[in-house]
Short mmCIF file of C-alpha atoms in Angstrom, two decimals:
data_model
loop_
_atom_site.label_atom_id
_atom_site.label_comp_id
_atom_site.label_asym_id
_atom_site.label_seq_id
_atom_site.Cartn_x
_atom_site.Cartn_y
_atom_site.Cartn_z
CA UNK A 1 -16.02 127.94 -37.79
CA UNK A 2 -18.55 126.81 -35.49
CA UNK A 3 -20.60 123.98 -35.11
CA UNK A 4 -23.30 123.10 -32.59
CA UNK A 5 -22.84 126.51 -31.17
CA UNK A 6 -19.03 125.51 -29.84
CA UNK A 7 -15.89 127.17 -31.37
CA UNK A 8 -13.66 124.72 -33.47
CA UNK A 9 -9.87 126.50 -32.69
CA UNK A 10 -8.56 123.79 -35.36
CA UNK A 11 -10.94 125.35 -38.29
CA UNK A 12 -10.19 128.90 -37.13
CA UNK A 13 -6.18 128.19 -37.55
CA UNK A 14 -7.08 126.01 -40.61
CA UNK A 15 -8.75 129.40 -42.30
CA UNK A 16 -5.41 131.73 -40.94
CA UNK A 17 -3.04 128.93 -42.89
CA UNK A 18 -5.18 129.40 -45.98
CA UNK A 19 -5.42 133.23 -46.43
CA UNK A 20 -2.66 134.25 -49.01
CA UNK A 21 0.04 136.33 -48.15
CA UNK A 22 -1.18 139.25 -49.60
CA UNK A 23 -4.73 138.96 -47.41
CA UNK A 24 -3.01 138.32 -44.35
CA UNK A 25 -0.83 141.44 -45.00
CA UNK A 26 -3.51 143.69 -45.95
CA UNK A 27 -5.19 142.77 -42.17
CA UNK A 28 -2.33 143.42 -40.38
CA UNK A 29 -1.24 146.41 -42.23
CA UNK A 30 -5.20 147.85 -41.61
CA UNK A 31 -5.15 147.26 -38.29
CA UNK A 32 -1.50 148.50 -37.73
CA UNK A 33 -2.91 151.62 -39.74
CA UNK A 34 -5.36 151.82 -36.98
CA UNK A 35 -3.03 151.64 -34.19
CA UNK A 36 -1.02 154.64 -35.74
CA UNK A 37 -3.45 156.23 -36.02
CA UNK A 38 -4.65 156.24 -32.43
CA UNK A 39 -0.63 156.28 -31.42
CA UNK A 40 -0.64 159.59 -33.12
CA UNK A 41 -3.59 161.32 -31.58
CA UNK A 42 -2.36 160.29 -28.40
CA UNK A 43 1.07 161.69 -28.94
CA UNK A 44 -1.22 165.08 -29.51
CA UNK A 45 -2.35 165.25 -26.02
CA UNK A 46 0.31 164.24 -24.32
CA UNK A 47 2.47 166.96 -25.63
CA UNK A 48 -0.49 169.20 -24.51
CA UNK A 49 0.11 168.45 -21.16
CA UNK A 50 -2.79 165.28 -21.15
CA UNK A 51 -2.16 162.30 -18.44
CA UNK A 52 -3.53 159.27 -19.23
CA UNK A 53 -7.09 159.59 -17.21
CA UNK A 54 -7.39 162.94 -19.32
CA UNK A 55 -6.98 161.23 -22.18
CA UNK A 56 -9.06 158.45 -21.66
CA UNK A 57 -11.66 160.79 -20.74
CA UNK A 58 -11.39 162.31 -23.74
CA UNK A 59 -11.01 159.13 -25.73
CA UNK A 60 -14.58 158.13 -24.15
CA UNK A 61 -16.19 162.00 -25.50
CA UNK A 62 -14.42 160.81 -29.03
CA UNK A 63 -15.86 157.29 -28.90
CA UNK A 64 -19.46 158.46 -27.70
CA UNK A 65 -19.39 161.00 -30.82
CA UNK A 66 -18.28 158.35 -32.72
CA UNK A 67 -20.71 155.11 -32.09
CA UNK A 68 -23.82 157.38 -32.18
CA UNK A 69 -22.96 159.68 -35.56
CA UNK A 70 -20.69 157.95 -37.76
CA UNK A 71 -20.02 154.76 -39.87
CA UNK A 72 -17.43 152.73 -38.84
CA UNK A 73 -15.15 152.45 -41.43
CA UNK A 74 -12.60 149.42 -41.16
CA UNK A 75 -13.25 146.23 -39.08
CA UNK A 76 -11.22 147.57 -36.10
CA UNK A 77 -13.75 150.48 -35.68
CA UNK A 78 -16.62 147.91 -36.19
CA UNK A 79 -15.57 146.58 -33.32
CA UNK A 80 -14.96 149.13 -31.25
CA UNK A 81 -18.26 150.55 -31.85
CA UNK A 82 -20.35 147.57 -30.38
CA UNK A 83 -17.76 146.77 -27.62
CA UNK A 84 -18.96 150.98 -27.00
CA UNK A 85 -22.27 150.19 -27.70
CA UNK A 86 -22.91 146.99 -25.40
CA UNK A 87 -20.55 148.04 -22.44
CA UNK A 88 -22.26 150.07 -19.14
CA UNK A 89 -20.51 153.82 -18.40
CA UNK A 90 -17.62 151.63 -16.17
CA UNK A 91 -16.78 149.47 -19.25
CA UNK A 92 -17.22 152.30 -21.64
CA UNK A 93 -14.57 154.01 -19.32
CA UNK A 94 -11.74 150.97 -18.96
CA UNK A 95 -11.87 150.53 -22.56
CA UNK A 96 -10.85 153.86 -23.42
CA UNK A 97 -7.97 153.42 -21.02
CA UNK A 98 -7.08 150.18 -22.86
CA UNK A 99 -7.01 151.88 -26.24
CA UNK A 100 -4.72 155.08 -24.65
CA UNK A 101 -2.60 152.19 -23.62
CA UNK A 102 -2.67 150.42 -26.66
CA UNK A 103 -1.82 153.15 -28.72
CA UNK A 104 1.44 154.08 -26.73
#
């Protein structure tokens, strides 16, 4: 996908035609799994009462727990957990917003 350190967008869409139907479904349906996932634990909170910076806020508690004590366990969470990992207290804090808004 990349050569000389530069990204090749043909290859990339060259690799996407390629996967079988069945491959490409089983991505999407994981990470739409993932995203109803999160769409339902949001739901939670906001029939508790939660706005969105009380959510986020407690999306970032969650996603601390998360990156230092567990294993992520699909791609999406891979992700997630070095995004967490290599992002300052500021970052760490917008991306949980972006996931509560994601998730609505």
């Amino acid at each position: 996908m990349f050569n000389n350190n530069e990204a090749n967008p043909n290859k990339a869409e060259e690799a996407v035609k390629n996967m079988d139907n069945s491959e490409m479904y089983d991505k999407l349906e994981n990470f739409n799994e993932f995203k109803s996932y999160l769409h339902n634990k949001i739901s939670v909170g906001e029939k508790l009462g939660m706005n969105e910076e009380q959510l986020a806020k407690s999306a970032e508690k969650v996603a601390d727990y998360l990156a230092k004590n567990t294993e992520p366990q699909n791609r999406e969470e891979i992700l997630l957990q070095e995004l967490w990992k290599v992002g300052n207290e500021e970052e760490q804090h917008k991306l949980a917003h972006m996931l509560v808004k994601l998730a609505k």
